[in-house]
């Protein structure tokens, strides 16, 4: 079978073969292979539960693909709540005629990305839709994780908390944008797409007093910081010069008039910690590959509740607004 | 030879140390000003630099900015948006234009809304992409809704030249190119304006040369400095204006000497002159009728002119702004966006009532996006 056909989603022999040869082969674990109608799980008392749909175009981009993104995305949502990612479901909507080799490449990267956090895919579903009814492949993942540290919440930020950013910003948005048809630019920008659990795990292991964490996905750092300011009715004061932006990402912004603060990230997160733990948190994060460039970028105050203030290196300040209008569609 | 990094083109011009030093220098020299400075930055790009980098906070109170009419999207009257919308609704027609135009409200709709309802409207990153679209769709008519000041006009001329050379017959043009000097003249002659110095856009002068501002400098006895768009450029230009005022000079100076000369790009000017001529009249949103302030295709290129070809099918009724909208006053420099009663409430970038909120170069948009602390 070199292409996915409608019969692969029909529930018959072809479906079974696809499940066996593709999904079972790469995602193998006892719960999945039990092949029941639903996965039977035993979990801790407090769990986090999240779901995400992935429609990114192009499906293969520098630094990842839709499969890696689908795992990292849900793993990161769980991690941000202080939950160890445990079990994931995976739903595939595949357009008739999609190359089986591409599907396998996607599934293999999903399996590889699962290893980073140790999470397992324990159930799933596949639908094949007629040509033209979907664009190549869409994936939905849902997941649960066991909460290791309760109380981490974007609603409970405190005055005095220090804000740490786990790395440079804007690489996912820039990488996807660059590969879009018709833009005609080339450059060495890799998406930051990655599972953040190792970084979160380190923070929890060293018992850092984390108030909140959030990955800066769609809408980028502008969106996340504004969400926090509103949710906790506090002011986030950021130092512009402390926010690291790769030269090539900034270059894309210069050419097309974007702001890297608005660009999506898929492996970069914002952390609010108690001031006393800020230095230890930095050391923890810098010891982990995915957050080795972590830096303090600001603090939480009461200066203007519900707003984000950006301080420039040359001594002026302005409010940072959440991004508006039509951002890039199908970024994740 | 070492490779030029993109960063080298801007990093030094955003240097915090240089900006601070200029701020200090301006504050010191401004103490000697005989009257407050009311600088019109003609172009929306400069408004954005001023707001994004918070430059007003670095300047003494005696220096004030008035945001001029230099955003090609903001000055587009609703009837011309209506024409674009009418074109987009025609059978077998693809309307292509630059991004921000999609969201500018016409009398009843926007191009983005028409697109959502099934009209084939496409945003271009480069006008040259229109060629490929025309070639890929030989059985359809592609209309390029061309906007912009002197900066983007040569691209439209080059596109038309390419279409001619390649024998592409299904690419037409709806020309809305406008000119900076007549608009500035119109505002100054209005008598209400308080402007006593100008920062002029460098990208316009890269094409047309700094010479186009000679008349303004002489007729209104005001300094004009052609400035780049980085914060250091703008601060340097302000310093040059302050110095002129203190030395009682009213001269045309070039701050953006990296690319601007008095004469400009003669080749590009030739291209424009080959294909276009001044229109007898163009109605500017907010400012009103300004004679010879815009361009149209010459008679010999009528075969490419969508305005002529579809004349009988295009609406021509003049439509005024929403009565709460003060875009007109803002474009004349008589009001700041914050003085508008609907600013940030009924009028936001997501739901713009007035055009100054739509475009990323509009002054209301800049005030909204980069609100000062």
XYZ file of C-alpha atoms in Angstrom:
705
model
C 0.000 0.000 0.000
C 1.736 3.129 -1.143
C -1.239 5.436 -0.594
C -3.981 5.646 1.980
C -7.331 4.690 0.467
C -10.874 5.159 1.678
C -10.929 1.473 2.577
C -8.242 2.089 5.220
C -10.837 3.949 7.219
C -13.682 1.563 6.519
C -13.277 -0.614 9.598
C -12.572 -3.794 7.691
C -9.485 -5.795 6.884
C -7.546 -2.852 5.424
C -8.202 -0.779 8.528
C -6.990 -3.589 10.728
C -3.843 -3.975 8.693
C -3.108 -0.257 8.902
C -3.610 -0.317 12.661
C -1.402 -3.370 13.102
C 1.374 -2.480 10.712
C 1.502 1.234 11.390
C 0.098 2.249 14.743
C 0.658 -0.883 16.822
C 4.107 -1.342 15.317
C 5.302 2.085 16.386
C 3.216 2.901 19.460
C 3.342 -0.600 20.993
C 2.534 -0.862 24.697
C 0.456 -3.326 26.738
C -2.556 -1.063 27.113
C -2.780 -0.277 23.403
C -2.112 -3.845 22.295
C -4.909 -5.130 24.531
C -7.088 -3.785 21.682
C -10.142 -3.160 23.830
C -12.896 -0.672 23.011
C -11.335 1.720 25.504
C -8.011 1.863 27.272
C -8.165 0.764 30.891
C -5.960 2.925 33.067
C -5.059 3.163 36.694
C -4.092 6.677 37.614
C -3.357 8.891 40.598
C -6.075 10.870 42.306
C -5.301 14.223 40.741
C -4.914 14.234 37.013
C -4.665 16.909 34.340
C -6.517 16.355 31.073
C -6.002 18.227 27.815
C -6.748 17.979 24.109
C -5.409 19.668 20.985
C -6.013 19.473 17.233
C -3.186 19.831 14.725
C -3.691 21.128 11.193
C -0.288 22.709 10.533
C 0.586 23.505 6.931
C 3.114 22.473 5.671
C 2.938 19.142 7.518
C 6.726 18.796 7.337
C 8.656 21.872 8.439
C 12.236 22.595 9.474
C 12.646 21.188 12.966
C 9.630 18.899 13.010
C 6.406 17.703 11.483
C 2.735 17.500 12.384
C 3.324 14.258 14.309
C 6.101 15.563 16.538
C 3.996 18.671 17.093
C 0.918 16.622 18.027
C 2.827 14.810 20.766
C 4.831 17.799 22.031
C 1.700 19.986 22.024
C -0.356 17.818 24.366
C 2.662 16.771 26.456
C 3.438 20.453 26.970
C -0.124 21.367 27.941
C -0.015 18.701 30.647
C 3.504 19.650 31.744
C 2.471 23.291 32.200
C 0.077 22.149 34.939
C 2.862 20.361 36.800
C 1.536 17.018 35.561
C 3.703 14.153 34.358
C 2.329 13.196 30.926
C 1.138 9.582 31.116
C -1.424 8.510 28.537
C -2.370 9.997 25.201
C -5.004 9.266 22.583
C -4.325 9.951 18.922
C -6.965 10.601 16.266
C -5.994 10.777 12.601
C -8.089 12.310 9.819
C -6.349 11.391 6.588
C -7.141 12.544 3.070
C -7.601 9.780 0.532
C -4.426 9.345 -1.505
C -2.044 10.441 1.263
C 1.290 8.677 0.891
C 1.735 5.835 3.331
C 5.460 6.576 3.572
C 4.670 10.081 4.799
C 2.223 8.704 7.341
C 4.901 6.367 8.604
C 7.404 9.194 8.872
C 4.874 11.130 10.958
C 4.072 8.141 13.154
C 7.773 7.394 13.706
C 8.404 10.955 14.889
C 5.418 10.692 17.215
C 6.910 7.532 18.726
C 10.295 9.222 19.118
C 8.776 12.304 20.751
C 6.840 10.125 23.195
C 10.159 8.810 24.503
C 11.139 12.269 25.711
C 8.382 12.339 28.330
C 7.705 8.609 28.656
C 4.028 9.102 27.810
C 2.194 6.355 25.920
C -0.447 6.343 23.242
C -3.101 4.026 24.621
C -6.000 4.525 22.234
C -6.706 6.077 18.888
C -8.874 6.349 15.832
C -8.367 6.720 12.104
C -10.748 8.181 9.552
C -10.045 8.510 5.849
C -11.990 11.214 4.021
C -12.444 11.615 0.241
C -9.822 13.623 -1.621
C -10.440 17.325 -1.100
C -12.325 16.880 2.187
C -9.187 17.444 4.273
C -5.733 18.790 3.520
C -3.449 15.713 3.708
C -3.619 14.904 7.404
C -5.058 16.301 10.620
C -4.199 14.859 14.025
C -5.915 15.226 17.385
C -4.216 14.190 20.600
C -5.700 14.164 24.075
C -3.789 13.241 27.176
C -3.808 12.852 30.894
C -0.986 13.408 33.318
C -0.532 12.826 37.035
C -0.239 16.113 38.900
C 3.022 16.117 40.843
C 2.679 19.620 42.205
C -0.832 20.917 42.759
C -1.732 24.587 42.701
C 0.208 25.718 39.624
C -2.216 28.137 37.996
C -2.294 31.152 35.725
C -4.949 32.527 38.084
C -2.602 32.689 41.049
C 0.271 34.899 40.033
C 1.633 37.030 42.831
C 3.205 40.431 43.038
C 6.955 39.944 43.255
C 7.050 36.743 41.194
C 9.944 36.631 38.736
C 9.269 35.782 35.087
C 11.600 33.397 33.328
C 11.458 32.558 29.622
C 12.843 29.133 28.734
C 14.546 30.166 25.491
C 14.510 32.389 22.431
C 11.175 33.180 20.805
C 9.436 32.981 17.456
C 11.225 30.091 15.774
C 8.158 27.921 15.117
C 6.151 30.747 13.592
C 9.094 31.880 11.486
C 9.973 28.338 10.318
C 6.416 27.613 9.186
C 6.007 31.031 7.605
C 9.249 30.654 5.682
C 8.125 27.388 4.139
C 4.777 28.686 3.011
C 4.274 28.853 -0.701
C 5.076 32.050 -2.473
C 7.208 33.682 0.161
C 10.442 32.974 -1.648
C 12.776 33.179 1.343
C 15.262 30.620 2.502
C 17.106 30.521 5.754
C 18.343 28.361 8.535
C 15.440 28.585 10.964
C 14.408 25.446 12.833
C 11.109 25.264 14.685
C 11.570 25.036 18.451
C 9.005 22.195 18.496
C 9.913 20.045 21.529
C 8.509 18.363 24.610
C 9.047 20.559 27.637
C 8.560 17.856 30.255
C 12.315 17.452 31.002
C 12.529 21.148 31.918
C 9.367 21.022 34.043
C 10.481 17.780 35.657
C 13.747 19.477 36.719
C 11.865 22.416 38.264
C 9.614 20.074 40.224
C 12.461 17.785 41.270
C 14.261 20.711 42.867
C 11.011 21.865 44.460
C 11.156 25.315 42.870
C 8.161 27.367 44.001
C 6.498 27.734 40.618
C 3.384 29.932 40.532
C 2.482 29.300 36.871
C 3.833 28.001 33.600
C 2.485 28.386 30.077
C 3.907 27.480 26.682
C 3.893 30.456 24.336
C 2.098 28.846 21.395
C -0.294 30.714 19.088
C -0.058 34.451 19.645
C 3.398 33.992 21.136
C 4.766 35.760 24.182
C 2.412 38.723 23.617
C -0.642 36.501 23.962
C 0.582 34.484 26.945
C 1.734 37.464 28.967
C -1.555 39.283 28.358
C -3.565 36.183 29.300
C -1.697 36.005 32.586
C -2.085 39.709 33.314
C -5.851 39.423 32.856
C -6.373 36.078 34.560
C -4.571 37.077 37.734
C -5.322 40.815 37.521
C -1.638 41.708 37.834
C 0.870 43.666 35.778
C 3.638 41.869 33.909
C 6.637 44.146 33.435
C 9.035 42.812 30.813
C 12.516 43.959 29.834
C 12.639 43.952 26.051
C 16.409 43.498 25.885
C 16.238 40.300 27.987
C 13.952 38.565 25.482
C 16.170 36.596 23.145
C 15.325 36.518 19.413
C 17.381 34.605 16.869
C 18.872 36.856 14.152
C 17.189 34.906 11.351
C 13.784 35.110 13.071
C 14.245 38.852 13.521
C 15.250 39.011 9.853
C 11.940 37.433 8.767
C 10.146 39.958 10.961
C 12.039 42.835 9.351
C 11.271 41.622 5.837
C 7.559 41.015 6.328
C 6.661 43.434 9.083
C 5.951 40.898 11.828
C 6.829 41.061 15.498
C 8.615 38.040 16.986
C 6.700 38.635 20.220
C 3.548 37.575 18.332
C 5.096 34.510 16.670
C 4.109 31.032 17.797
C 6.492 28.846 19.747
C 6.126 25.097 20.268
C 8.916 24.447 22.733
C 9.312 27.634 24.723
C 7.487 28.506 27.918
C 7.027 31.303 30.396
C 7.474 30.531 34.081
C 6.532 32.616 37.103
C 8.492 31.715 40.246
C 8.806 33.165 43.716
C 11.682 35.654 43.740
C 13.637 33.647 46.319
C 13.802 30.694 43.920
C 14.523 32.610 40.718
C 18.253 31.921 40.646
C 17.823 28.227 41.420
C 15.111 27.959 38.795
C 17.461 29.442 36.192
C 20.192 26.972 37.118
C 17.712 24.078 36.908
C 16.439 25.134 33.507
C 19.874 25.815 32.077
C 20.890 22.276 32.980
C 18.268 20.859 30.598
C 18.827 20.926 26.830
C 15.361 22.243 25.896
C 15.689 25.242 28.232
C 19.435 25.828 28.203
C 18.979 29.481 27.191
C 16.499 30.320 29.945
C 16.607 33.927 31.114
C 14.840 36.228 33.542
C 12.720 38.603 31.441
C 10.646 40.474 33.979
C 8.559 40.508 37.123
C 5.011 40.746 38.346
C 3.878 44.009 39.896
C 0.686 45.946 40.590
C 1.627 48.923 38.411
C -1.311 48.486 36.030
C -3.533 45.493 36.654
C -4.447 43.415 33.652
C -1.753 44.920 31.427
C 1.725 44.027 30.197
C 4.392 46.729 30.148
C 7.431 46.426 27.896
C 10.475 48.434 29.002
C 13.007 49.274 26.311
C 16.744 49.415 26.820
C 16.697 53.091 25.886
C 14.404 54.025 28.746
C 10.895 54.176 27.265
C 7.932 51.960 28.127
C 4.793 50.912 26.359
C 1.969 48.474 26.810
C 2.342 45.180 25.004
C -0.991 44.306 23.430
C -2.093 40.814 22.506
C -1.766 40.199 18.762
C -4.747 41.290 16.675
C -6.391 40.384 13.431
C -5.588 37.570 11.099
C -2.442 35.931 12.357
C -0.945 33.128 10.383
C -3.584 30.456 9.955
C -2.728 26.761 10.442
C 0.435 27.362 12.386
C -0.164 24.245 14.526
C 34.329 39.899 0.780
C 32.373 39.139 3.919
C 28.648 38.596 3.633
C 26.341 41.383 4.698
C 24.066 40.303 7.532
C 20.529 41.682 7.537
C 21.098 42.620 11.162
C 23.805 45.084 10.192
C 21.191 47.100 8.322
C 19.236 47.906 11.483
C 20.999 46.896 14.708
C 23.107 50.048 15.004
C 20.084 52.203 14.284
C 18.262 50.756 17.307
C 21.195 51.075 19.680
C 19.990 52.098 23.134
C 23.133 54.101 23.883
C 22.840 56.154 20.709
C 19.111 56.788 21.265
C 19.795 57.961 24.823
C 22.636 60.229 23.689
C 20.406 61.797 21.025
C 17.634 62.260 23.586
C 20.051 64.142 25.821
C 21.357 66.251 22.963
C 17.857 67.162 21.749
C 16.660 68.071 25.245
C 19.642 70.356 25.730
C 19.369 72.093 22.381
C 15.575 72.357 22.609
C 15.971 74.666 25.605
C 16.930 77.358 23.132
C 13.834 76.950 20.924
C 11.905 80.212 20.480
C 8.588 78.413 19.987
C 7.262 74.906 20.565
C 8.002 72.496 17.744
C 5.045 70.905 16.034
C 6.542 68.286 13.751
C 4.399 66.501 11.204
C 5.708 63.049 10.456
C 4.008 62.656 7.111
C 4.261 58.889 6.903
C 2.518 56.281 9.030
C 5.733 54.313 9.154
C 7.288 57.077 11.217
C 4.239 57.213 13.485
C 4.853 53.542 14.175
C 8.527 54.069 14.962
C 7.649 56.909 17.344
C 5.035 54.811 19.150
C 6.774 51.439 19.075
C 10.010 52.800 20.491
C 8.273 55.245 22.827
C 10.275 58.170 21.426
C 7.876 60.817 22.727
C 8.919 59.814 26.231
C 12.497 60.694 25.394
C 11.735 64.198 24.137
C 11.051 67.487 25.927
C 7.466 68.783 26.092
C 8.286 71.541 23.649
C 8.382 68.954 20.861
C 5.057 67.599 19.666
C 4.105 65.288 16.814
C 1.270 65.630 14.352
C 0.502 62.502 12.400
C 0.129 63.235 8.731
C -1.765 61.728 5.794
C 0.967 59.335 4.704
C -0.702 55.964 4.944
C -1.994 54.811 1.548
C -4.642 52.598 3.142
C -5.892 55.289 5.530
C -6.507 57.870 2.836
C -8.441 55.526 0.545
C -12.028 56.789 0.287
C -14.800 54.263 0.792
C -16.030 54.532 -2.796
C -12.768 53.102 -4.058
C -13.008 50.186 -1.619
C -16.538 49.707 -2.955
C -15.088 49.531 -6.450
C -12.654 46.816 -5.340
C -15.552 44.942 -3.748
C -17.618 45.283 -6.925
C -14.705 43.908 -8.959
C -14.219 41.000 -6.559
C -17.838 39.985 -7.067
C -17.514 39.695 -10.845
C -17.620 36.297 -12.444
C -14.283 34.740 -13.420
C -12.364 37.560 -11.804
C -9.553 37.337 -9.254
C -8.861 40.500 -7.266
C -5.308 40.745 -5.935
C -4.007 43.454 -3.617
C -1.656 44.141 -0.723
C -2.600 42.695 2.669
C -4.048 45.557 4.696
C -6.555 46.501 1.982
C -8.557 43.375 2.783
C -9.788 44.782 6.081
C -10.610 48.371 5.171
C -14.350 48.920 5.474
C -16.134 50.127 2.360
C -19.698 51.394 2.624
C -21.147 47.967 3.438
C -18.449 45.332 3.428
C -14.728 44.583 3.308
C -12.746 42.518 0.833
C -12.087 39.998 3.628
C -15.840 39.536 4.153
C -16.366 39.154 0.412
C -13.602 36.546 0.350
C -15.302 34.643 3.169
C -18.450 34.579 1.047
C -16.626 32.988 -1.842
C -15.161 35.839 -3.899
C -11.645 35.183 -5.142
C -9.633 37.857 -3.325
C -5.939 37.238 -2.742
C -3.361 39.140 -0.702
C 0.055 39.521 -2.304
C 3.404 39.783 -0.582
C 4.861 41.181 -3.777
C 2.961 42.779 -6.688
C 5.048 40.584 -9.017
C 3.141 37.543 -7.714
C 0.188 38.836 -9.755
C 2.007 37.693 -12.900
C 2.091 34.069 -11.793
C -1.569 34.192 -10.768
C -2.511 35.563 -14.200
C -0.459 32.869 -15.956
C -1.960 30.092 -13.826
C -5.506 31.301 -14.522
C -5.638 32.025 -18.257
C -9.436 31.737 -18.367
C -9.904 34.370 -15.643
C -9.288 38.093 -15.392
C -6.860 39.123 -12.662
C -7.197 42.689 -11.387
C -4.387 44.189 -9.337
C -5.841 46.798 -6.980
C -2.698 48.935 -6.765
C -2.147 51.159 -3.737
C 0.683 53.171 -2.297
C 2.684 56.340 -2.491
C 5.700 56.970 -4.725
C 7.413 54.026 -2.988
C 5.284 51.268 -4.474
C 4.389 52.919 -7.773
C 7.493 51.714 -9.672
C 6.574 48.115 -8.783
C 3.194 48.574 -10.445
C 4.889 50.059 -13.499
C 7.322 47.145 -13.592
C 4.432 44.699 -13.298
C 2.675 46.318 -16.233
C 5.898 46.262 -18.248
C 6.334 42.548 -17.532
C 2.729 41.819 -18.463
C 3.272 43.644 -21.757
C 6.556 41.907 -22.532
C 5.171 38.469 -21.735
C 1.995 39.167 -23.687
C -0.202 38.544 -20.637
C -3.632 39.874 -21.558
C -5.655 38.818 -18.517
C -3.925 41.081 -15.962
C -5.621 44.439 -15.404
C -4.906 47.332 -13.044
C -7.038 49.462 -10.743
C -4.644 52.288 -9.923
C -4.837 54.124 -6.591
C -1.305 55.455 -6.411
C -1.091 58.776 -4.609
C 1.558 61.472 -4.193
C 2.985 62.951 -0.993
C 3.669 66.631 -1.853
C 0.131 67.581 -3.036
C -1.348 66.086 0.146
C 1.021 68.036 2.366
C 0.198 71.166 0.365
C -3.517 70.602 0.842
C -3.122 70.327 4.604
C -0.894 73.388 4.903
C -3.180 75.500 2.718
C -6.130 74.537 4.870
C -4.922 77.177 7.333
C -5.868 75.214 10.438
C -2.687 73.172 10.648
C -0.196 74.104 13.370
C 2.750 72.341 11.790
C 6.115 74.123 11.751
C 8.456 71.307 10.653
C 8.307 68.083 8.678
C 9.848 64.657 8.885
C 9.525 63.228 5.382
C 9.614 59.523 4.515
C 12.889 58.197 3.164
C 11.417 55.373 1.091
C 9.420 57.843 -1.009
C 12.579 59.858 -1.623
C 14.630 56.774 -2.500
C 12.398 56.781 -5.601
C 11.468 60.422 -6.115
C 14.484 62.105 -4.548
C 14.480 64.642 -1.738
C 13.806 67.332 -4.354
C 10.031 66.772 -4.206
C 9.904 68.608 -0.862
C 11.663 71.770 -2.043
C 8.329 73.497 -2.614
C 7.063 72.702 0.870
C 10.256 73.922 2.458
C 10.133 77.201 0.544
C 6.373 77.901 0.473
C 5.740 77.344 4.167
C 9.170 78.310 5.499
C 9.524 75.080 7.433
C 12.444 72.716 7.858
C 11.971 69.374 6.077
C 14.209 66.429 6.994
C 14.021 63.234 4.923
C 14.335 60.539 7.544
C 14.887 56.793 7.806
C 12.506 54.630 9.811
C 14.693 53.308 12.608
C 14.519 55.029 16.010
C 18.037 56.465 15.683
C 17.052 57.904 12.287
C 13.982 59.611 13.705
C 15.845 60.962 16.743
C 18.658 62.202 14.503
C 16.096 63.922 12.248
C 14.496 65.647 15.227
C 17.928 66.826 16.320
C 18.485 68.233 12.811
C 15.140 70.066 12.931
C 15.871 71.543 16.366
C 19.242 72.733 15.128
C 17.686 74.325 12.024
C 15.138 76.134 14.186
C 17.794 77.375 16.587
C 19.898 78.600 13.685
C 16.804 80.083 12.044
C 17.229 77.978 8.934
C 14.381 76.436 6.905
C 16.127 73.903 4.768
C 15.555 70.609 3.053
C 17.992 68.137 4.604
C 18.581 64.427 4.145
C 19.080 62.372 7.285
C 18.726 59.064 5.424
C 21.837 59.637 3.380
C 22.353 55.859 3.208
C 20.017 55.664 0.218
C 18.426 59.054 -0.523
C 19.830 61.625 -2.947
C 18.323 64.927 -4.116
C 17.519 63.406 -7.516
C 16.336 59.941 -6.474
C 16.082 56.844 -8.651
C 15.869 58.217 -12.186
C 15.229 54.818 -13.747
C 12.220 54.267 -11.481
C 10.941 57.776 -12.198
C 11.186 57.035 -15.931
C 9.188 53.839 -15.459
C 6.415 55.712 -13.671
C 6.331 58.445 -16.312
C 6.175 55.868 -19.093
C 2.970 54.270 -17.824
C 1.222 56.823 -15.618
C 0.089 60.419 -15.532
C -1.374 62.633 -12.790
C -5.140 62.414 -12.304
C -7.016 65.673 -12.486
C -8.551 64.959 -9.141
C -8.473 62.355 -6.376
C -10.677 62.399 -3.294
C -8.630 61.640 -0.159
C -10.404 60.170 2.781
C -10.594 62.850 5.437
C -8.837 65.528 3.399
C -11.194 65.745 0.438
C -10.526 66.552 -3.219
C -6.898 67.270 -4.064
C -6.095 68.068 -7.713
C -3.210 66.195 -9.330
C -2.540 64.243 -6.155
C -2.787 60.758 -7.626
C -1.828 58.817 -10.737
C -3.698 56.897 -13.418
C -2.645 54.858 -16.435
C -1.895 56.826 -19.577
C -4.423 56.677 -22.413
C -2.284 54.301 -24.451
C -2.523 51.699 -21.654
C -6.303 51.896 -21.305
C -6.476 48.278 -22.374
C -5.002 47.401 -18.958
C -7.111 49.844 -16.966
C -9.820 48.050 -14.993
C -11.345 51.399 -13.999
C -11.976 52.204 -17.678
C -12.886 48.704 -18.837
C -15.454 48.136 -16.075
C -16.457 51.804 -15.766
C -20.156 51.142 -16.236
C -20.183 48.440 -13.542
C -18.246 50.273 -10.822
C -19.957 52.380 -8.150
C -18.863 56.008 -8.090
C -20.995 57.545 -5.358
C -18.871 59.427 -2.827
C -19.296 58.092 0.685
C -18.353 59.933 3.843
C -16.953 58.458 7.038
C -18.998 57.291 10.003
C -20.078 60.432 11.817
C -18.324 59.468 15.062
C -15.054 58.864 13.263
C -12.510 61.696 13.444
C -10.050 60.199 10.945
C -10.367 63.400 8.916
C -9.111 65.555 11.794
C -6.379 63.047 12.602
C -5.187 62.966 9.005
C -4.997 66.754 9.045
C -3.065 66.698 12.291
C -5.856 68.518 14.159
C -6.504 65.722 16.635
C -4.771 62.780 18.240
C -6.318 59.317 18.080
C -6.954 59.359 21.840
C -9.269 62.338 21.401
C -11.673 60.212 19.343
C -14.750 59.092 21.318
C -14.798 55.650 19.701
C -11.028 55.003 19.868
C -10.388 51.594 21.426
C -14.086 51.031 22.126
C -16.327 50.977 19.052
C -13.254 51.238 16.837
C -10.484 48.641 17.289
C -8.143 46.836 14.889
C -10.561 43.880 14.919
C -13.615 46.063 14.157
C -12.332 49.279 12.618
C -14.805 52.111 12.028
C -12.229 54.420 10.501
C -9.379 53.686 8.188
C -6.669 54.978 10.543
C -7.371 51.941 12.724
C -7.133 49.411 9.919
C -3.754 49.688 8.412
C -0.645 48.716 10.303
C 0.602 52.165 9.258
C -2.466 54.025 10.492
C -1.930 56.345 13.434
C -4.917 55.021 15.433
C -3.612 51.501 14.938
C -0.172 52.599 16.177
C -1.690 54.304 19.247
C -3.747 51.222 19.977
C -1.006 48.704 19.423
C 1.758 50.580 21.170
C -0.170 52.381 23.910
C 2.242 54.457 25.973
C 2.545 53.828 29.697
